[in-house]
Each structure stands twice: as C-alpha cells, then as structure tokens.
CSV table of C-alpha atoms in Angstrom, one decimal:
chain,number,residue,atom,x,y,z
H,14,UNK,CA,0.0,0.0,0.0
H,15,UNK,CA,3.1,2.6,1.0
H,16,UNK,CA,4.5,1.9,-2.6
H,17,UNK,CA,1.0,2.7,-4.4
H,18,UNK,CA,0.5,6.0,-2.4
H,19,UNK,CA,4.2,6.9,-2.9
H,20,UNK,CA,4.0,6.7,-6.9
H,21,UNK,CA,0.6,8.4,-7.1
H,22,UNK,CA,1.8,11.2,-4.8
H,23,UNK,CA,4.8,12.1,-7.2
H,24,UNK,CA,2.7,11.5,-10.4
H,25,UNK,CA,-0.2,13.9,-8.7
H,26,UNK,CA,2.3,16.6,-7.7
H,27,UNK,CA,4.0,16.5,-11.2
H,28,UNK,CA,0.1,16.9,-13.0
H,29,UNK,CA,-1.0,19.3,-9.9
H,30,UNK,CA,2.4,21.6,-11.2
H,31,UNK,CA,0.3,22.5,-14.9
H,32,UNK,CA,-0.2,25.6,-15.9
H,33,UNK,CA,-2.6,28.1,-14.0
H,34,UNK,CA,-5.1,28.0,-16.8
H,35,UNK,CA,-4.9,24.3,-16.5
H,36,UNK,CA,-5.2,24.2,-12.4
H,37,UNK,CA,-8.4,27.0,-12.7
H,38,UNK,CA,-10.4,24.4,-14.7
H,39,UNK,CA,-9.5,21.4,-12.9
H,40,UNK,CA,-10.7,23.3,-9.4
H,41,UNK,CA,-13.7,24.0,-11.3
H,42,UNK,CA,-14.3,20.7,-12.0
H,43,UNK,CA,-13.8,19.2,-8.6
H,44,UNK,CA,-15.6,21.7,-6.3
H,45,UNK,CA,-18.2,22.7,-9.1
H,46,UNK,CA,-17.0,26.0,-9.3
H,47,UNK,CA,-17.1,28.7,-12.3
H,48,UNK,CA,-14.2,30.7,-12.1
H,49,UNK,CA,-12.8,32.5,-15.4
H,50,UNK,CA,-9.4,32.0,-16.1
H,51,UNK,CA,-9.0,35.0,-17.3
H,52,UNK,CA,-10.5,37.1,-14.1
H,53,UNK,CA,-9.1,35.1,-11.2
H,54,UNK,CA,-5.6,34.7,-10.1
H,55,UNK,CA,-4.4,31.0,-8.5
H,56,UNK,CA,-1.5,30.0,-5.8
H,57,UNK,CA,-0.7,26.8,-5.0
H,58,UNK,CA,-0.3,27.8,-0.7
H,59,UNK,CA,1.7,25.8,1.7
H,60,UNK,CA,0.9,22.5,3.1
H,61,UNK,CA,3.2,22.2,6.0
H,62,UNK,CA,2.5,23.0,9.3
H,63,UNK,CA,4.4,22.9,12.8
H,64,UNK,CA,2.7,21.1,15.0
H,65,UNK,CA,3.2,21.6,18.9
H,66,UNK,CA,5.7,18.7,19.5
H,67,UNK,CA,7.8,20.7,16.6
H,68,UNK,CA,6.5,17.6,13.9
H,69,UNK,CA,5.6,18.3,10.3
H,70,UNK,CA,2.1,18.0,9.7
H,71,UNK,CA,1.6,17.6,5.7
H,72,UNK,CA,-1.1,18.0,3.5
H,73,UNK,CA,-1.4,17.0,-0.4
H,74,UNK,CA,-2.3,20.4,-2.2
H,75,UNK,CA,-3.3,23.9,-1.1
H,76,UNK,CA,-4.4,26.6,-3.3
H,77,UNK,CA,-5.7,30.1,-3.5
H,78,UNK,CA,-7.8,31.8,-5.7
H,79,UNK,CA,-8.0,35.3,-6.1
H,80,UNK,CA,-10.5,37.5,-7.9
H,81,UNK,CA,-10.5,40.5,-9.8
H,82,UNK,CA,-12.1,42.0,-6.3
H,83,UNK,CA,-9.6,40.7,-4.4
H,84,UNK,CA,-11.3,38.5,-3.1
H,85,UNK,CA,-10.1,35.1,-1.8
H,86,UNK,CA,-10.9,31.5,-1.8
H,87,UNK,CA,-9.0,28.4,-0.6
H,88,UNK,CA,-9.0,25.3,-1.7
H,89,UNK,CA,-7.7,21.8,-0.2
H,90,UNK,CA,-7.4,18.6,-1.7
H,91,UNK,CA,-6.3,15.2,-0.2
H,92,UNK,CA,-5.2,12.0,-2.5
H,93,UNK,CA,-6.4,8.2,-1.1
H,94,UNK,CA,-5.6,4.9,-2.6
H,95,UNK,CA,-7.3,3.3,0.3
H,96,UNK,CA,-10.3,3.7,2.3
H,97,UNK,CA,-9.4,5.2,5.8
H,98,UNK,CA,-11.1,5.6,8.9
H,99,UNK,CA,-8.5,8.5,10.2
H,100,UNK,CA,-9.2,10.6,6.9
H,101,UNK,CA,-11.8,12.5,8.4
H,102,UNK,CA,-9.7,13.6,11.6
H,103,UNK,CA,-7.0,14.7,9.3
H,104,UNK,CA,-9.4,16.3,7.3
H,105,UNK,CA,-10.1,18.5,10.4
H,106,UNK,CA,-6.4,19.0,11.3
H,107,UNK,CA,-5.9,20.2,8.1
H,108,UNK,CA,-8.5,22.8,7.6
H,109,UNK,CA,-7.5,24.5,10.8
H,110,UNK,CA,-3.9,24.6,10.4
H,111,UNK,CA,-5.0,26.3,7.6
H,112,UNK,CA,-7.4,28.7,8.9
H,113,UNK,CA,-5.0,29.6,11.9
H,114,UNK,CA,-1.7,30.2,9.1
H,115,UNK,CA,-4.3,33.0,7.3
H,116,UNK,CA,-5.9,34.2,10.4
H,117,UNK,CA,-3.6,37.1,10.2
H,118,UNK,CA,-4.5,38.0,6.6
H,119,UNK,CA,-7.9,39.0,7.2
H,120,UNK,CA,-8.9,42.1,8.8
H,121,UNK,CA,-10.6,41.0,11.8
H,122,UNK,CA,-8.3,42.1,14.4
H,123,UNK,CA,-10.8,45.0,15.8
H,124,UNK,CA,-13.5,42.3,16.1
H,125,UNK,CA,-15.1,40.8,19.4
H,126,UNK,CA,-14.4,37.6,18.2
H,127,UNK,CA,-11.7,36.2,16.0
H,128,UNK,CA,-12.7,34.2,12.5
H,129,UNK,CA,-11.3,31.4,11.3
H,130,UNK,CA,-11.8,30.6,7.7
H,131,UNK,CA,-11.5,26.3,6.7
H,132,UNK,CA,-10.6,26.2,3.2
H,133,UNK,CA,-12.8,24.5,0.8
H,134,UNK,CA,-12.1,20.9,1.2
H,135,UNK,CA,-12.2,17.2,-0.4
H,136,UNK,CA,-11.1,14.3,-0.5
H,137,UNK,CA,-10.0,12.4,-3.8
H,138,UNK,CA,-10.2,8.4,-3.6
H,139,UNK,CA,-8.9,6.7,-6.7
H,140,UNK,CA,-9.6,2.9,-5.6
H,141,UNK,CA,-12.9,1.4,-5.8
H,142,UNK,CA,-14.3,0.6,-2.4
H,143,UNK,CA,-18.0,0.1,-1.5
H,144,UNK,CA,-17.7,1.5,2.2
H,145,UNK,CA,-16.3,4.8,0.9
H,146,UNK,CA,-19.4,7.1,0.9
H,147,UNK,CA,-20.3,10.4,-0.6
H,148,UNK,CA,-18.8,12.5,2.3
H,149,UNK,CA,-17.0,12.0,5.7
H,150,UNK,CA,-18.4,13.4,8.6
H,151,UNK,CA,-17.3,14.3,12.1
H,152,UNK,CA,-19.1,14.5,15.2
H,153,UNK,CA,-17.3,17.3,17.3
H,154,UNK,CA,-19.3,17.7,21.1
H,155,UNK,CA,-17.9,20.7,23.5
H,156,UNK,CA,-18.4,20.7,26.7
H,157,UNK,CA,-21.5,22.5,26.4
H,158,UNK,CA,-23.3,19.3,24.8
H,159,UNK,CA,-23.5,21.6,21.7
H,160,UNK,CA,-22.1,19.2,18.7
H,161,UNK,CA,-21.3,19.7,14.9
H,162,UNK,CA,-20.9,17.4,12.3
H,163,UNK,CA,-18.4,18.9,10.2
H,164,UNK,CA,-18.5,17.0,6.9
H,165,UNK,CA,-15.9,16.9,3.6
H,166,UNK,CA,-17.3,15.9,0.4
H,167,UNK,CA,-15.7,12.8,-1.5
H,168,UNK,CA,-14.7,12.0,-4.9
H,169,UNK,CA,-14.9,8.8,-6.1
H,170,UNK,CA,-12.3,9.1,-9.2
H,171,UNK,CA,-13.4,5.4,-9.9
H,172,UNK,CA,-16.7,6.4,-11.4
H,173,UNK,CA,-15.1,8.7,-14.1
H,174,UNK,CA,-14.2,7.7,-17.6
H,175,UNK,CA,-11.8,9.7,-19.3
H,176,UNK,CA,-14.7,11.5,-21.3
H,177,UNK,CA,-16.4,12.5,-18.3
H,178,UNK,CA,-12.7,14.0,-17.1
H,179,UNK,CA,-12.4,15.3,-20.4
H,180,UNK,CA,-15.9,16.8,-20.0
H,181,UNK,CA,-15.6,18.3,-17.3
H,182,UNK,CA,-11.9,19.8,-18.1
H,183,UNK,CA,-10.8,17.5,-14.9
H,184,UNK,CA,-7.4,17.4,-17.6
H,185,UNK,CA,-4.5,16.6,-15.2
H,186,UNK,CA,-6.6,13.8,-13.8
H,187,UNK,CA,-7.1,11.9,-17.5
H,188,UNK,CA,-3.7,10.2,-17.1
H,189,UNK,CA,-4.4,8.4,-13.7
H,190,UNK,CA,-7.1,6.3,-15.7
H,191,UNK,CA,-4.2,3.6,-16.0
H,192,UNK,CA,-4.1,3.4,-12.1
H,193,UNK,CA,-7.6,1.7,-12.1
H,194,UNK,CA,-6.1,-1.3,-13.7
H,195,UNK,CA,-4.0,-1.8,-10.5
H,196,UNK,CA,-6.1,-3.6,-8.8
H,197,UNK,CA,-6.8,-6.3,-11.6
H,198,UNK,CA,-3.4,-6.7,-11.9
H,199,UNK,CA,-2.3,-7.2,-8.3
H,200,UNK,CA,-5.1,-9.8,-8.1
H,201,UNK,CA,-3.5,-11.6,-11.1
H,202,UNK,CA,-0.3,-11.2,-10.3
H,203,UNK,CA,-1.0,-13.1,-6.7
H,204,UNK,CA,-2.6,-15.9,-8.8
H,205,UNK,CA,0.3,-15.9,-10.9
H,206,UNK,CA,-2.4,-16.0,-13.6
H,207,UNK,CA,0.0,-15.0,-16.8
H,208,UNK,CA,-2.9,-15.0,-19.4
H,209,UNK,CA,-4.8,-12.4,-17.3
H,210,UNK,CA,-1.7,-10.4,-17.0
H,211,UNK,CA,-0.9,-10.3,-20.8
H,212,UNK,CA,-4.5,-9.2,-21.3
H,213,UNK,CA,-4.4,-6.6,-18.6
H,214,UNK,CA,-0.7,-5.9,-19.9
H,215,UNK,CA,-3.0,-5.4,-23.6
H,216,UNK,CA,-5.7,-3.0,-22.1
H,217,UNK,CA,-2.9,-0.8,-20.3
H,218,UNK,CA,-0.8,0.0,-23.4
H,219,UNK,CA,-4.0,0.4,-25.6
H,220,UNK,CA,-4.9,2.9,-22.5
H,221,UNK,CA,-2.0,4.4,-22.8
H,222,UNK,CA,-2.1,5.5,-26.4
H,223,UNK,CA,-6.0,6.4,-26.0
H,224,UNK,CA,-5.0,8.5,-23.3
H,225,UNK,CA,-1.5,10.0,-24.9
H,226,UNK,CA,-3.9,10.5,-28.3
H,227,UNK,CA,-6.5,12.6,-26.3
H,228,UNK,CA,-3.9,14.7,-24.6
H,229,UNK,CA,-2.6,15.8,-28.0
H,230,UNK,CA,-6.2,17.0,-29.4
H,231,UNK,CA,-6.5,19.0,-26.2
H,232,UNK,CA,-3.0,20.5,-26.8
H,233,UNK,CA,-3.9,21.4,-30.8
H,234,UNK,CA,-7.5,22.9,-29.2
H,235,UNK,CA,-5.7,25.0,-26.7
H,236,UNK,CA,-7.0,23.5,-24.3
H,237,UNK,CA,-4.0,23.1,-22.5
H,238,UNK,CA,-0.1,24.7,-23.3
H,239,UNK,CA,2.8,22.6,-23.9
H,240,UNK,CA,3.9,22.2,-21.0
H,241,UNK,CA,0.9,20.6,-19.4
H,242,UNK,CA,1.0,18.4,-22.6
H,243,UNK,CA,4.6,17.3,-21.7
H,244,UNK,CA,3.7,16.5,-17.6
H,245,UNK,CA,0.8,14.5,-19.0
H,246,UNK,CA,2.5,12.6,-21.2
H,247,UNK,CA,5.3,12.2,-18.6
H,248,UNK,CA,2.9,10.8,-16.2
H,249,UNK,CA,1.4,8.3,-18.7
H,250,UNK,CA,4.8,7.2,-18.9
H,251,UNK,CA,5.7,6.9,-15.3
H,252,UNK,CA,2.3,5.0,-14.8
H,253,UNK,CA,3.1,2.1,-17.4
H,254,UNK,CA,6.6,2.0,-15.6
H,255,UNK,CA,4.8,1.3,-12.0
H,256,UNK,CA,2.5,-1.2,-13.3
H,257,UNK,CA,5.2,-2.9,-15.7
H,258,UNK,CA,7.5,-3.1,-13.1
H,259,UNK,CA,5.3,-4.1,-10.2
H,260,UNK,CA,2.8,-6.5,-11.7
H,261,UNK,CA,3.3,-7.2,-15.8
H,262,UNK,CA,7.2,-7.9,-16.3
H,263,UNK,CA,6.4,-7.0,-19.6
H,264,UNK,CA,10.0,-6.3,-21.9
H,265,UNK,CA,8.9,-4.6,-24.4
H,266,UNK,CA,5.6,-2.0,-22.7
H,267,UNK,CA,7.7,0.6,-21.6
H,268,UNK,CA,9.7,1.3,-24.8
H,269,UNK,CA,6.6,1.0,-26.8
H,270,UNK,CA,5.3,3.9,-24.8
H,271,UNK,CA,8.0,6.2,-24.8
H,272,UNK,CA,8.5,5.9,-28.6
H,273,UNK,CA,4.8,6.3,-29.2
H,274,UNK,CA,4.3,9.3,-26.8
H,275,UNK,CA,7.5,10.9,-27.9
H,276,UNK,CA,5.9,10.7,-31.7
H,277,UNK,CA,3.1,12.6,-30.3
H,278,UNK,CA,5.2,15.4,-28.9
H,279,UNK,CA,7.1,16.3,-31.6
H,280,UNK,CA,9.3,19.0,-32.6
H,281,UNK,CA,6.3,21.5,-33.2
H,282,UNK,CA,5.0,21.4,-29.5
H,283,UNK,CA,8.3,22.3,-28.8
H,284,UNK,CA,8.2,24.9,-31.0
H,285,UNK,CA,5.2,26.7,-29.8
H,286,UNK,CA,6.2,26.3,-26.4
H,287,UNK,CA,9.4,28.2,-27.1
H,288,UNK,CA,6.9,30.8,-28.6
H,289,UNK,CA,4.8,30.9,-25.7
H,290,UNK,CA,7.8,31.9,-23.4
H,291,UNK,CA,9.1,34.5,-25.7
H,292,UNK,CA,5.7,36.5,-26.2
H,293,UNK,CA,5.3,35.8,-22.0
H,294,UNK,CA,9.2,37.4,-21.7
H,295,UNK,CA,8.4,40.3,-24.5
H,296,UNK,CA,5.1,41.1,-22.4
H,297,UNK,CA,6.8,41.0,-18.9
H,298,UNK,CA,9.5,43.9,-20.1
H,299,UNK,CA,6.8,45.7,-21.9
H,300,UNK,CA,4.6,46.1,-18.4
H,301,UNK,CA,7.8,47.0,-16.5
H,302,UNK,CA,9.1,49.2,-19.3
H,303,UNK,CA,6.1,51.2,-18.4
H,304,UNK,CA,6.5,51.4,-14.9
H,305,UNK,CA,4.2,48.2,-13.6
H,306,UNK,CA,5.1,47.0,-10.4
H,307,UNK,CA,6.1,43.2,-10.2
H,308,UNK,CA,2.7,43.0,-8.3
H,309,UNK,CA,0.8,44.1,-11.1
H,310,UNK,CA,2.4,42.6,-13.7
H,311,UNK,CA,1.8,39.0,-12.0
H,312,UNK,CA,-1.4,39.9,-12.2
H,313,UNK,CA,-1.8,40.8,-15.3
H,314,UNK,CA,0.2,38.2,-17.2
H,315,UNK,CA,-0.9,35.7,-14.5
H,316,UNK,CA,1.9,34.1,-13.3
H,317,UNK,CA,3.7,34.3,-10.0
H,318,UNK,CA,5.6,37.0,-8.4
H,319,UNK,CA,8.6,34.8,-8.1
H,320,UNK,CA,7.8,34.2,-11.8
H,321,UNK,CA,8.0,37.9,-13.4
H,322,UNK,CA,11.2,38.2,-11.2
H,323,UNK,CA,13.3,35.6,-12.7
H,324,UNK,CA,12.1,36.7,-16.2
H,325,UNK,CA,13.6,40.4,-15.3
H,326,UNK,CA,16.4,39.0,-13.8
C-alpha cells in the first residue's frame, strides 16, 4: 500500500504543477465552481505545518484563488488509494492549520471575536471501495453538549471515464485512468495467472495510447499549453513504468510507450512552447518598461511573483 501512495503522490504533484489555466479548470471541476481563467488569479499555498511537539504535519495540495475583487478563496485537496477511517480527523487537522496560518491575513483584528476561515475541502479516492461514501463526517461535542458534524465531500475518481474528465476539463486527472487497472493486476499477479496479466498488460498499453492520443487533441485545441502536454504525457509514462515493473514484467511496454508518446510530442509542441515563453518574456518587459510594479504585472500576465522576477532578472 506505502509503494502505491508513494508513486501516485509524485505523479499527482507533477500533473497538480500544470499551468494556472490548467489548475483553474481542474478546481472547477472538482468543487463545481465557475471561475474565469482570465479574471481570477491561482497559488498553490503551503501544506506544511508545525505542530506543537515541533512535527511536520503535511497536506497534499493547497491553493488560493484570487478575484478581480480581491477577493479570496482556498481550496484543499487530499489523495487516497485506500479507504481510511483517520481521513476525516486529518481532514479537520488540516482545515484548521490552515485557517490559523491565514488568520492574520484577514482584517478582523478589531472584532469581538476572531474568525477562522476552513478552506474549501475534499477528498479524492482513486480505488474502488463500497464503504467509501459520498462524504466523511465528524461528530465534534464541546463541553457544552453543543455538537457539529463537520463533513468533507468525497470524490470517487473510480466512477469517471476519461470522457467525463475530459468533459468536465478534470485534464491533469485523464492520465491516472491507468491506475484503475491496479487492482486487476495485483489480483492476477497473486494468482500468478499470466494469461490475465498479458491481457491486462494489452488494455494498459492500448490505455496508454488512447490517453497520450486525447492529450494531443486538447494540446492542438488549446485546451492546454505545452507544457501541461509534456507533464501528462510524462505521467502516462511513469504510470506504465509502475505497473510494468510491479505486476506485468512485460519487456517490451515501456519502450513501446516512450517511442509512441515521444511521436506525439514532436518538434512543433516544442516549437510553440518556445513561442509561448518568448511573447510571456516580450510582455513582462513591456509592463515593467512602463513602470508596472512586479505585483501588477503577476497579475496581469498571470503568473507568480517569483515568476515575473526571474524573467527580469
């Protein structure tokens, strides 16, 4: 279990590090949201926090959202492989280590009593389980006898096809459709049943290419830049490398893969992305020609801070 949820944490931070217009969509998607990628400004935030006995406590991803009103909205979202009982404690821990870091950037120091925001919150489980339900709740009692429930909504990624990510411009999430077939293959790999495997070992490479395929007409729509074309095909490859090297023993899946996904991103993908930096370069020195301020400029060109200062530098 360790193994699975170290590979799909390193696959899901390298698809979670697209592009901003990417990341907009794909929040949209999860919490049902209908920000404009165009008006809104996203962050990924920190997910580390000290704890009293000085330990790390560490969530998956953090981000903020900021409007054209400045206004701001946070988001958190938690990976499983596995069902767990502790999720929803965590859960809790989570949200208000959170609210306590930005309790200092809201203006509510002259008020009787202090707020603290949760971030908007759910959990993502990728393995099909039948006693993982639609939220996870919390009873929390004080000594009062007042109680809450405080509840997190679930996704079940197991219920989407890649159309319905595709549909719902879930993008970074498409390439993860090869982890459902881990399952199969650990069951056929404990019955040492080879014929099964070789099928499975079938369905994942023909996976592969549908997936690689559909990443590709979403790069030539626009849908997403190069570089979010690259990660995914990056993390279709590091997929078929965990599953090939865990479960199928097949020699020749990997190569296959490589050569067919590095078909797909060929010298012209390169190409524009090369463009897409220049113009983003031409436009930073353009803004601070004109006396921007690195704040506005990251605005404006919506990237990071950090971002318009290495491009001047």
């Amino acid at each position: 279990m360790e193994k699975e949820k170290v590979k799909l944490d390193e696959v899901l931070k390298f698809l979670f590090s697209t592009s901003n217009k990417v990341l907009v969509k794909l929040l949209n998607g999860i919490f049902n949201e209908n920000f404009s990628v165009d008006e809104v400004e996203l962050t990924v935030s920190n997910n580390e926090f000290v704890e009293d006995d000085l330990g790390i406590l560490r969530g998956d991803m953090f981000f903020d959202i900021l409007n054209k009103d400045y206004n701001k909205a946070s988001y958190h979202i938690e990976f499983q492989t596995k069902n767990d009982n502790t999720m929803i404690v965590r859960m809790f821990e989570y949200g208000f280590k959170k609210g306590k870091e930005q309790l200092k950037s809201f203006k509510n120091y002259t008020e009787d009593i202090r707020t603290i925001y949760f971030p908007k919150q759910k959990v993502i489980f990728f393995e099909e389980n039948k006693n993982i339900k639609n939220q996870l709740k919390l009873k929390i009692i004080f000594p009062d006898e007042k109680e809450i429930i405080y509840t997190v909504d679930v996704m079940k990624y197991w219920e989407y096809s890649d159309e319905q990510l595709r549909e719902k411009k879930m993008y970074p999430l498409i390439p993860l459709q090869l982890f459902k077939l881990r399952k199969e293959l650990e069951k056929a790999h404990n019955k040492k049943d080879l014929n099964r495997i070789k099928e499975l070992s079938n369905n994942a490479k023909e996976l592969a290419g549908k997936l690689a395929k559909q990443s590709a007409i979403l790069f030539e729509a626009d849908e997403i830049l190069g570089e979010d074309f690259h990660k995914m095909l990056l993390a279709i490859q590091n997929l078929i490398e965990y599953l090939n090297r865990n479960y199928m023993n097949d020699e020749n899946i990997e190569n296959e893969v490589t050569t067919m996904t590095k078909t797909l991103y060929d010298p012209e993908v390169e190409k524009r992305g090369i463009e897409e930096g220049i113009n983003l370069t031409k436009k930073v020195f353009k803004l601070a020609s004109q006396g921007e301020t690195i704040g506005n400029i990251s605005k404006i060109c919506k990237i990071s801070e950090e971002k318009v200062k290495e491009i001047l530098d």
